[in-house]
Coordinates of N, CA, C and O in Angstrom, one line a residue:
X1 N 35.1 -61.3 -89.1 CA 34.2 -61.0 -88.0 C 34.4 -59.5 -87.6 O 35.5 -59.0 -87.3
X2 N 33.3 -58.8 -87.6 CA 33.4 -57.4 -87.3 C 33.6 -57.1 -85.8 O 33.1 -57.8 -85.0
X3 N 34.3 -56.0 -85.5 CA 34.5 -55.6 -84.1 C 33.3 -54.9 -83.6 O 32.8 -54.0 -84.2
X4 N 32.8 -55.4 -82.4 CA 31.6 -54.7 -81.9 C 32.0 -53.3 -81.4 O 33.0 -53.1 -80.8
X5 N 31.2 -52.4 -81.8 CA 31.4 -51.0 -81.4 C 30.4 -50.6 -80.3 O 29.2 -51.1 -80.3
X6 N 30.9 -49.8 -79.4 CA 30.0 -49.3 -78.3 C 29.2 -48.1 -78.9 O 29.7 -47.4 -79.8
X7 N 28.1 -48.0 -78.4 CA 27.3 -46.9 -78.8 C 27.9 -45.6 -78.3 O 28.4 -45.6 -77.2
X8 N 27.8 -44.6 -79.0 CA 28.3 -43.3 -78.5 C 27.6 -42.8 -77.2 O 28.3 -42.2 -76.4
X9 N 26.4 -43.2 -77.0 CA 25.7 -42.8 -75.8 C 26.3 -43.5 -74.6 O 26.4 -42.9 -73.5
X10 N 26.7 -44.7 -74.7 CA 27.2 -45.4 -73.5 C 28.6 -44.8 -73.1 O 28.9 -44.8 -71.9
X11 N 29.4 -44.4 -74.0 CA 30.7 -43.8 -73.7 C 30.5 -42.5 -73.0 O 31.1 -42.2 -72.0
X12 N 29.5 -41.7 -73.5 CA 29.3 -40.4 -72.8 C 28.6 -40.6 -71.5 O 28.9 -39.8 -70.5
X13 N 27.8 -41.6 -71.3 CA 27.3 -41.9 -70.0 C 28.3 -42.3 -69.0 O 28.3 -41.9 -67.8
X14 N 29.3 -43.1 -69.4 CA 30.4 -43.5 -68.5 C 31.2 -42.3 -68.1 O 31.6 -42.1 -67.0
X15 N 31.4 -41.4 -69.1 CA 32.2 -40.2 -68.8 C 31.4 -39.3 -67.8 O 32.0 -38.8 -66.9
X16 N 30.1 -39.2 -68.0 CA 29.3 -38.4 -67.0 C 29.3 -39.0 -65.7 O 29.4 -38.3 -64.7
X17 N 29.2 -40.4 -65.6 CA 29.2 -41.0 -64.3 C 30.6 -40.8 -63.6 O 30.6 -40.6 -62.4
X18 N 31.7 -40.8 -64.3 CA 33.0 -40.6 -63.7 C 33.1 -39.2 -63.2 O 33.5 -38.9 -62.1
X19 N 32.6 -38.2 -64.0 CA 32.6 -36.8 -63.5 C 31.7 -36.7 -62.3 O 32.1 -36.0 -61.3
X20 N 30.6 -37.3 -62.3 CA 29.7 -37.2 -61.2 C 30.3 -37.7 -59.9 O 30.3 -37.1 -58.8
X21 N 31.0 -38.9 -60.0 CA 31.7 -39.5 -58.9 C 32.8 -38.5 -58.4 O 33.0 -38.4 -57.2
X22 N 33.5 -37.9 -59.3 CA 34.6 -37.0 -58.9 C 34.0 -35.8 -58.2 O 34.5 -35.4 -57.1
X23 N 32.9 -35.2 -58.7 CA 32.3 -34.1 -58.0 C 31.8 -34.4 -56.6 O 31.9 -33.7 -55.7
X24 N 31.2 -35.6 -56.5 CA 30.7 -36.1 -55.2 C 31.9 -36.2 -54.2 O 31.8 -35.8 -53.1
X25 N 33.0 -36.8 -54.7 CA 34.2 -36.9 -53.8 C 34.7 -35.5 -53.4 O 35.1 -35.4 -52.3
X26 N 34.8 -34.6 -54.3 CA 35.3 -33.3 -54.0 C 34.3 -32.6 -53.0 O 34.8 -32.0 -52.0
X27 N 33.0 -32.7 -53.2 CA 32.1 -32.1 -52.3 C 32.1 -32.7 -50.9 O 32.1 -32.0 -49.9
X28 N 32.3 -34.1 -50.9 CA 32.4 -34.8 -49.6 C 33.7 -34.3 -48.9 O 33.7 -34.1 -47.7
X29 N 34.8 -34.2 -49.6 CA 36.0 -33.8 -49.0 C 35.9 -32.4 -48.4 O 36.4 -32.1 -47.3
X30 N 35.3 -31.5 -49.2 CA 35.1 -30.1 -48.7 C 34.2 -30.1 -47.4 O 34.5 -29.5 -46.4
X31 N 33.1 -30.9 -47.5 CA 32.2 -31.0 -46.3 C 32.9 -31.5 -45.1 O 32.8 -31.0 -44.0
X32 N 33.6 -32.6 -45.2 CA 34.3 -33.2 -44.1 C 35.4 -32.2 -43.6 O 35.6 -32.0 -42.4
X33 N 36.1 -31.5 -44.5 CA 37.1 -30.5 -44.1 C 36.5 -29.4 -43.3 O 37.0 -29.0 -42.3
X34 N 35.3 -28.9 -43.7 CA 34.6 -27.9 -43.0 C 34.2 -28.3 -41.6 O 34.3 -27.6 -40.6
X35 N 33.7 -29.5 -41.5 CA 33.3 -30.1 -40.2 C 34.5 -30.2 -39.3 O 34.4 -29.8 -38.1
X36 N 35.6 -30.7 -39.8 CA 36.8 -30.8 -39.0 C 37.3 -29.4 -38.5 O 37.6 -29.1 -37.4
X37 N 37.3 -28.4 -39.5 CA 37.8 -27.1 -39.2 C 36.9 -26.4 -38.1 O 37.4 -25.8 -37.2
X38 N 35.6 -26.5 -38.3 CA 34.7 -25.9 -37.3 C 34.8 -26.5 -35.9 O 34.7 -25.9 -34.9
X39 N 35.0 -27.8 -35.9 CA 35.2 -28.5 -34.6 C 36.4 -28.1 -34.0 O 36.4 -27.8 -32.8
X40 N 37.5 -27.9 -34.7 CA 38.8 -27.5 -34.1 C 38.6 -26.0 -33.6 O 39.0 -25.7 -32.5
X41 N 38.0 -25.2 -34.4 CA 37.8 -23.8 -34.1 C 36.9 -23.6 -32.8 O 37.2 -22.8 -32.0
X42 N 35.9 -24.4 -32.7 CA 35.0 -24.3 -31.6 C 35.5 -25.0 -30.3 O 35.3 -24.4 -29.2
X43 N 36.1 -26.1 -30.4 CA 36.5 -26.9 -29.2 C 38.0 -27.0 -28.9 O 38.3 -27.4 -27.8
X44 N 38.8 -26.7 -29.8 CA 40.3 -26.9 -29.6 C 41.0 -25.6 -29.6 O 41.7 -25.3 -28.6
X45 N 41.0 -24.9 -30.6 CA 41.6 -23.6 -30.8 C 40.7 -22.6 -31.4 O 40.0 -22.9 -32.4
X46 N 40.6 -21.4 -30.8 CA 39.8 -20.4 -31.5 C 40.5 -19.1 -31.4 O 41.3 -18.8 -30.5
X47 N 40.4 -18.3 -32.5 CA 41.1 -17.0 -32.6 C 40.5 -15.9 -31.7 O 39.3 -15.8 -31.6
X48 N 41.4 -15.1 -31.1 CA 40.9 -13.9 -30.4 C 41.8 -12.8 -30.9 O 43.0 -12.8 -30.8
X49 N 41.2 -11.7 -31.4 CA 42.0 -10.6 -31.9 C 42.0 -9.5 -30.7 O 41.0 -9.2 -30.2
X50 N 43.2 -9.1 -30.4 CA 43.4 -8.2 -29.3 C 42.8 -6.8 -29.8 O 43.0 -6.3 -30.9
X51 N 41.9 -6.3 -28.9 CA 41.2 -5.0 -29.2 C 41.8 -3.9 -28.5 O 41.3 -2.7 -28.6
X52 N 42.8 -4.1 -27.6 CA 43.4 -3.0 -26.9 C 44.9 -3.3 -26.6 O 45.4 -4.3 -27.1
X53 N 45.6 -2.4 -25.9 CA 47.0 -2.6 -25.7 C 47.3 -3.0 -24.2 O 48.3 -2.8 -23.7
X54 N 46.3 -3.7 -23.6 CA 46.5 -4.1 -22.2 C 47.7 -5.1 -22.1 O 48.3 -5.2 -21.0
X55 N 48.0 -5.9 -23.1 CA 49.1 -6.9 -23.0 C 50.3 -6.4 -23.8 O 51.2 -7.2 -24.0
X56 N 50.4 -5.1 -24.1 CA 51.6 -4.6 -24.8 C 52.7 -4.7 -23.7 O 52.5 -4.5 -22.5
X57 N 54.0 -4.9 -24.1 CA 54.5 -5.0 -25.4 C 54.4 -6.3 -26.1 O 54.8 -6.5 -27.2
X58 N 53.9 -7.4 -25.4 CA 53.9 -8.7 -25.9 C 52.9 -8.9 -27.0 O 53.1 -9.6 -28.0
X59 N 51.7 -8.4 -26.8 CA 50.6 -8.5 -27.7 C 49.9 -7.1 -27.9 O 49.4 -6.6 -26.9
X60 N 49.9 -6.6 -29.1 CA 49.4 -5.3 -29.3 C 48.0 -5.4 -30.0 O 47.6 -6.4 -30.5
X61 N 47.3 -4.3 -30.0 CA 45.9 -4.2 -30.6 C 46.0 -4.7 -32.1 O 47.0 -4.3 -32.8
X62 N 45.1 -5.5 -32.5 CA 45.1 -6.0 -33.9 C 45.7 -7.4 -34.0 O 45.5 -8.0 -35.0
X63 N 46.5 -7.8 -33.1 CA 47.2 -9.1 -33.2 C 46.2 -10.2 -32.8 O 45.4 -10.1 -31.9
X64 N 46.3 -11.3 -33.6 CA 45.4 -12.4 -33.3 C 46.1 -13.5 -32.5 O 47.3 -13.8 -32.9
X65 N 45.6 -14.0 -31.5 CA 46.1 -15.0 -30.7 C 45.1 -16.2 -30.7 O 43.9 -16.0 -30.9
X66 N 45.6 -17.4 -30.5 CA 44.8 -18.6 -30.5 C 44.7 -19.1 -29.1 O 45.7 -19.4 -28.5
X67 N 43.4 -19.3 -28.7 CA 43.1 -19.8 -27.3 C 42.5 -21.1 -27.3 O 41.8 -21.5 -28.2
X68 N 42.9 -22.0 -26.3 CA 42.2 -23.3 -26.2 C 41.3 -23.3 -25.0 O 41.7 -22.8 -23.9
X69 N 40.1 -23.7 -25.1 CA 39.2 -23.8 -24.0 C 39.4 -25.1 -23.2 O 38.8 -25.3 -22.2
X70 N 40.4 -25.9 -23.6 CA 40.7 -27.2 -22.9 C 41.8 -26.9 -21.9 O 42.9 -26.7 -22.2
X71 N 41.4 -26.9 -20.6 CA 42.4 -26.7 -19.6 C 41.8 -27.2 -18.3 O 40.6 -27.5 -18.2
X72 N 42.6 -27.3 -17.3 CA 42.2 -27.7 -16.0 C 42.7 -26.6 -15.0 O 43.9 -26.3 -15.0
X73 N 41.7 -26.0 -14.3 CA 42.1 -24.9 -13.4 C 43.2 -25.3 -12.5 O 44.0 -24.4 -12.1
X74 N 43.3 -26.5 -12.1 CA 44.3 -26.9 -11.1 C 45.7 -26.8 -11.7 O 46.7 -26.8 -11.0
X75 N 45.8 -26.8 -13.0 CA 47.2 -26.8 -13.6 C 47.6 -25.4 -14.2 O 48.6 -25.3 -14.8
X76 N 46.7 -24.4 -13.9 CA 47.1 -23.1 -14.4 C 48.2 -22.6 -13.4 O 48.1 -22.7 -12.2
X77 N 49.2 -21.9 -14.0 CA 50.4 -21.5 -13.2 C 50.5 -20.0 -13.3 O 49.9 -19.3 -14.1
X78 N 51.2 -19.4 -12.3 CA 51.5 -18.0 -12.3 C 52.3 -17.7 -13.6 O 53.2 -18.4 -14.0
X79 N 51.8 -16.7 -14.3 CA 52.4 -16.3 -15.6 C 51.6 -16.8 -16.8 O 51.8 -16.3 -17.9
X80 N 50.7 -17.7 -16.6 CA 49.9 -18.2 -17.7 C 48.9 -17.1 -18.1 O 48.4 -16.4 -17.3
X81 N 48.7 -17.1 -19.4 CA 47.7 -16.1 -20.0 C 46.4 -16.8 -20.1 O 46.2 -17.9 -20.5
X82 N 45.3 -16.0 -19.7 CA 44.0 -16.5 -19.7 C 43.1 -15.5 -20.4 O 43.3 -14.3 -20.3
X83 N 42.0 -16.0 -21.0 CA 41.0 -15.2 -21.5 C 39.9 -15.0 -20.5 O 39.4 -16.0 -20.0
X84 N 39.6 -13.8 -20.1 CA 38.6 -13.6 -19.0 C 37.5 -12.6 -19.5 O 37.7 -11.8 -20.4
X85 N 36.4 -12.7 -18.8 CA 35.3 -11.8 -19.0 C 35.3 -10.8 -17.8 O 35.2 -11.2 -16.7
X86 N 35.3 -9.5 -18.1 CA 35.2 -8.5 -17.1 C 33.9 -8.6 -16.4 O 32.8 -8.7 -17.0
X87 N 33.8 -8.7 -15.0 CA 32.6 -9.0 -14.3 C 31.6 -7.8 -14.4 O 30.4 -8.1 -14.2
X88 N 32.0 -6.6 -14.7 CA 31.0 -5.5 -14.7 C 30.4 -5.2 -16.1 O 29.2 -4.9 -16.2
X89 N 31.2 -5.5 -17.2 CA 30.6 -5.1 -18.5 C 30.7 -6.2 -19.6 O 30.5 -5.9 -20.7
X90 N 31.1 -7.4 -19.2 CA 31.1 -8.6 -20.1 C 32.2 -8.4 -21.2 O 32.1 -9.1 -22.2
X91 N 33.1 -7.4 -21.1 CA 34.2 -7.3 -22.1 C 35.1 -8.5 -21.9 O 35.4 -8.9 -20.8
X92 N 35.5 -9.1 -23.0 CA 36.5 -10.2 -23.0 C 37.9 -9.7 -23.3 O 38.0 -9.0 -24.3
X93 N 38.8 -10.1 -22.5 CA 40.2 -9.7 -22.8 C 41.2 -10.7 -22.2 O 40.8 -11.6 -21.4
X94 N 42.4 -10.6 -22.6 CA 43.5 -11.5 -22.1 C 44.3 -10.9 -21.0 O 44.5 -9.7 -21.1
X95 N 44.6 -11.7 -20.0 CA 45.4 -11.2 -18.9 C 46.3 -12.3 -18.4 O 46.2 -13.4 -18.9
X96 N 47.2 -12.0 -17.5 CA 48.2 -12.9 -17.0 C 47.9 -13.2 -15.6 O 47.7 -12.3 -14.8
X97 N 48.0 -14.5 -15.2 CA 47.8 -14.9 -13.8 C 48.9 -14.4 -13.0 O 50.1 -14.7 -13.3
X98 N 48.6 -13.6 -11.9 CA 49.7 -13.1 -11.0 C 49.6 -13.6 -9.6 O 50.5 -13.5 -8.8
X99 N 48.4 -14.2 -9.3 CA 48.2 -14.8 -8.0 C 47.2 -15.9 -8.0 O 46.3 -15.8 -8.8
X100 N 47.3 -16.8 -7.1 CA 46.4 -18.0 -7.0 C 45.8 -18.0 -5.6 O 46.1 -17.2 -4.7
X101 N 44.8 -18.9 -5.4 CA 44.1 -19.0 -4.1 C 45.1 -18.9 -2.9 O 46.0 -19.6 -2.9
X102 N 44.7 -18.0 -2.0 CA 45.5 -17.9 -0.7 C 46.7 -17.0 -0.8 O 47.3 -16.6 0.2
X103 N 47.1 -16.6 -2.0 CA 48.3 -15.6 -2.1 C 47.9 -14.3 -1.6 O 46.7 -13.8 -1.7
X104 N 48.9 -13.6 -0.9 CA 48.7 -12.3 -0.4 C 49.3 -11.3 -1.5 O 50.4 -11.5 -1.9
X105 N 48.4 -10.4 -2.0 CA 48.8 -9.6 -3.1 C 48.8 -8.1 -2.7 O 47.8 -7.7 -2.0
X106 N 49.8 -7.4 -3.1 CA 49.8 -5.9 -2.8 C 50.5 -5.2 -4.0 O 51.4 -5.8 -4.6
X107 N 50.2 -4.0 -4.2 CA 50.9 -3.2 -5.2 C 51.2 -1.9 -4.5 O 50.3 -1.2 -3.9
X108 N 52.5 -1.5 -4.4 CA 53.0 -0.3 -3.7 C 53.8 0.5 -4.7 O 54.9 0.0 -5.1
X109 N 53.3 1.7 -5.0 CA 54.0 2.5 -6.0 C 54.4 1.8 -7.3 O 55.6 1.8 -7.7
X110 N 53.5 1.1 -7.9 CA 53.6 0.3 -9.1 C 54.5 -0.9 -9.0 O 54.8 -1.5 -10.0
X111 N 54.9 -1.3 -7.8 CA 55.7 -2.5 -7.6 C 54.7 -3.6 -7.0 O 54.0 -3.3 -6.1
X112 N 54.8 -4.7 -7.7 CA 53.9 -5.8 -7.4 C 54.6 -6.7 -6.3 O 55.7 -7.1 -6.4
X113 N 53.8 -7.1 -5.3 CA 54.2 -8.0 -4.2 C 53.3 -9.2 -4.1 O 52.1 -9.0 -4.1
X114 N 53.9 -10.4 -4.1 CA 53.1 -11.6 -3.9 C 53.7 -12.3 -2.6 O 54.9 -12.6 -2.6
X115 N 52.8 -12.5 -1.7 CA 53.2 -13.2 -0.4 C 54.4 -12.5 0.2 O 55.3 -13.1 0.8
X116 N 54.4 -11.1 0.2 CA 55.4 -10.3 0.8 C 56.7 -10.2 0.0 O 57.6 -9.5 0.4
X117 N 56.8 -10.9 -1.1 CA 58.0 -10.8 -2.0 C 57.8 -9.9 -3.2 O 56.8 -10.0 -3.9
X118 N 58.8 -9.0 -3.4 CA 58.7 -8.1 -4.6 C 58.9 -9.0 -5.8 O 59.8 -9.8 -5.9
X119 N 58.0 -8.8 -6.8 CA 58.1 -9.5 -8.0 C 58.6 -8.5 -9.0 O 57.9 -7.5 -9.4
X120 N 59.8 -8.7 -9.5 CA 60.5 -7.8 -10.4 C 59.7 -7.7 -11.7 O 59.2 -8.7 -12.2
X121 N 59.7 -6.6 -12.3 CA 59.1 -6.4 -13.7 C 60.2 -6.7 -14.7 O 61.2 -6.0 -14.8
X122 N 60.1 -7.8 -15.3 CA 61.1 -8.2 -16.3 C 61.1 -7.3 -17.5 O 60.0 -7.0 -18.1
X123 N 62.2 -6.7 -17.9 CA 62.2 -5.8 -19.1 C 61.7 -6.6 -20.3 O 62.0 -7.7 -20.6
X124 N 60.8 -5.9 -21.1 CA 60.3 -6.5 -22.3 C 59.1 -7.4 -22.0 O 58.3 -7.7 -22.9
X125 N 58.8 -7.7 -20.8 CA 57.7 -8.6 -20.5 C 56.5 -7.7 -20.0 O 55.4 -7.9 -20.4
X126 N 56.8 -6.8 -19.1 CA 55.8 -5.8 -18.6 C 56.2 -4.4 -19.0 O 57.3 -4.1 -19.2
X127 N 55.2 -3.5 -19.0 CA 55.5 -2.2 -19.3 C 54.6 -1.2 -18.6 O 53.5 -1.6 -18.2
X128 N 55.0 0.0 -18.4 CA 54.2 1.0 -17.9 C 54.2 2.1 -18.9 O 55.3 2.7 -19.2
X129 N 53.1 2.4 -19.5 CA 53.0 3.4 -20.6 C 52.9 4.8 -20.1 O 53.1 5.7 -20.8
X130 N 52.6 5.0 -18.8 CA 52.5 6.3 -18.2 C 53.9 6.5 -17.4 O 54.2 5.9 -16.5
X131 N 54.6 7.5 -17.9 CA 56.0 7.8 -17.4 C 55.9 8.6 -16.1 O 57.0 8.9 -15.5
X132 N 54.7 9.0 -15.7 CA 54.6 9.8 -14.5 C 55.0 9.0 -13.2 O 54.9 7.8 -13.3
X133 N 55.4 9.6 -12.2 CA 55.7 8.9 -10.9 C 54.3 8.3 -10.4 O 53.3 8.8 -10.8
X134 N 54.4 7.3 -9.6 CA 53.2 6.7 -9.1 C 52.3 7.7 -8.4 O 52.8 8.6 -7.7
X135 N 51.0 7.5 -8.6 CA 50.0 8.4 -7.9 C 50.0 8.0 -6.4 O 50.1 6.8 -6.1
X136 N 49.9 9.0 -5.5 CA 49.8 8.7 -4.1 C 48.5 7.9 -3.8 O 47.5 8.0 -4.5
X137 N 48.5 7.0 -2.9 CA 47.4 6.1 -2.6 C 46.2 6.8 -2.2 O 45.1 6.4 -2.6
X138 N 46.3 8.0 -1.6 CA 45.1 8.7 -1.2 C 44.5 9.5 -2.4 O 43.4 10.0 -2.3
X139 N 45.3 9.6 -3.5 CA 44.7 10.3 -4.7 C 44.1 9.3 -5.6 O 43.0 9.6 -6.2
X140 N 44.7 8.1 -5.8 CA 44.2 7.1 -6.8 C 44.7 5.8 -6.4 O 45.8 5.6 -5.9
X141 N 43.9 4.8 -6.6 CA 44.3 3.4 -6.2 C 44.9 2.7 -7.4 O 45.3 1.5 -7.4
X142 N 45.1 3.4 -8.5 CA 45.7 2.8 -9.7 C 47.1 2.3 -9.5 O 47.4 1.2 -10.0
X143 N 47.9 2.9 -8.8 CA 49.3 2.5 -8.6 C 49.6 1.9 -7.3 O 50.7 1.4 -7.0
X144 N 48.5 1.8 -6.4 CA 48.7 1.2 -5.1 C 47.5 0.4 -4.8 O 46.3 0.8 -5.1
X145 N 47.7 -0.8 -4.2 CA 46.6 -1.7 -3.8 C 47.0 -2.3 -2.5 O 48.0 -2.9 -2.3
X146 N 46.2 -2.0 -1.4 CA 46.5 -2.5 -0.1 C 46.4 -4.1 -0.2 O 45.8 -4.6 -1.1
X147 N 47.2 -4.7 0.7 CA 47.2 -6.2 0.6 C 45.9 -6.8 0.7 O 45.0 -6.5 1.5
X148 N 45.7 -7.8 -0.2 CA 44.5 -8.6 -0.3 C 44.9 -10.0 -0.3 O 46.0 -10.4 -0.6
X149 N 44.0 -10.9 0.0 CA 44.2 -12.4 -0.1 C 43.3 -12.9 -1.2 O 42.1 -12.6 -1.1
X150 N 43.9 -13.6 -2.1 CA 43.1 -14.1 -3.2 C 42.1 -15.2 -2.7 O 42.5 -16.1 -2.0
X151 N 40.8 -15.0 -3.0 CA 39.8 -15.9 -2.5 C 39.9 -17.3 -3.0 O 40.6 -17.6 -4.1
X152 N 39.2 -18.3 -2.4 CA 39.2 -19.7 -2.8 C 38.7 -19.8 -4.2 O 37.7 -19.1 -4.6
X153 N 39.3 -20.6 -5.0 CA 38.9 -20.9 -6.4 C 38.9 -19.6 -7.3 O 38.1 -19.4 -8.2
X154 N 39.9 -18.7 -7.0 CA 40.0 -17.5 -7.7 C 41.5 -17.3 -8.1 O 42.4 -17.9 -7.6
X155 N 41.6 -16.3 -9.0 CA 43.0 -15.9 -9.5 C 43.1 -14.4 -9.4 O 42.0 -13.7 -9.6
X156 N 44.2 -13.9 -9.3 CA 44.5 -12.5 -9.4 C 45.2 -12.3 -10.7 O 46.2 -13.0 -10.9
X157 N 44.7 -11.5 -11.6 CA 45.3 -11.3 -12.9 C 45.8 -9.8 -13.1 O 45.2 -8.9 -12.5
X158 N 46.8 -9.7 -13.9 CA 47.4 -8.4 -14.2 C 47.6 -8.4 -15.7 O 48.1 -9.4 -16.3
X159 N 47.4 -7.2 -16.3 CA 47.8 -7.0 -17.7 C 49.3 -6.8 -17.8 O 49.9 -6.3 -16.8
X160 N 49.9 -7.0 -18.9 CA 51.3 -6.8 -19.1 C 51.6 -5.2 -19.2 O 52.6 -4.8 -18.7
X161 N 50.6 -4.5 -19.7 CA 50.8 -3.0 -19.7 C 50.0 -2.6 -18.5 O 48.8 -2.3 -18.5
X162 N 50.7 -2.4 -17.4 CA 50.1 -2.2 -16.1 C 49.4 -0.9 -16.0 O 48.5 -0.8 -15.2
X163 N 49.7 0.1 -16.8 CA 49.0 1.4 -16.7 C 47.7 1.4 -17.5 O 46.8 2.2 -17.1
X164 N 47.6 0.6 -18.5 CA 46.4 0.7 -19.3 C 45.4 -0.5 -19.1 O 44.3 -0.4 -19.4
X165 N 45.9 -1.6 -18.5 CA 45.1 -2.8 -18.4 C 44.0 -2.7 -17.4 O 44.1 -2.0 -16.4
X166 N 43.0 -3.5 -17.6 CA 41.9 -3.7 -16.6 C 42.4 -5.0 -15.8 O 42.4 -6.1 -16.4
X167 N 42.6 -4.8 -14.6 CA 43.2 -5.9 -13.8 C 42.1 -6.4 -12.8 O 41.0 -5.9 -12.7
X168 N 42.6 -7.4 -12.0 CA 41.7 -7.9 -10.9 C 41.2 -6.8 -10.1 O 40.2 -6.7 -9.5

């Protein structure tokens, strides 16, 4: 009894079908991976590249940080870093929360005060890139800010590099 032989075409068809299934699986995996990556980048974590030295020495220009848009305003704390849009020119930058609703804020000769208490500048956390003595209040408001009260549903923010940053 002779052994039945498969036709050469059926073997090559099976091989083509297997390859086709493998290519489809690879393409589906890539597609699903892209969807997941884009979802994470858009809704969970997105990169922000520092364009200035406002947050030096902690974050310098060119460094990429990852920000999450998922937060609750009520749980933001003093010292938390936030991504904010400048109200005058729509520039986006990172700053640190220094005061919350109702806090009394003042800066006297480059010294920061919250609710009447001096907030020490921790070495390595904040810096002043300008080594000159503080400017007199009547000359410039850069180093002095008369006491203000943070408005309802607002925050007072300061850059880590106090001389270069755009602050509240």
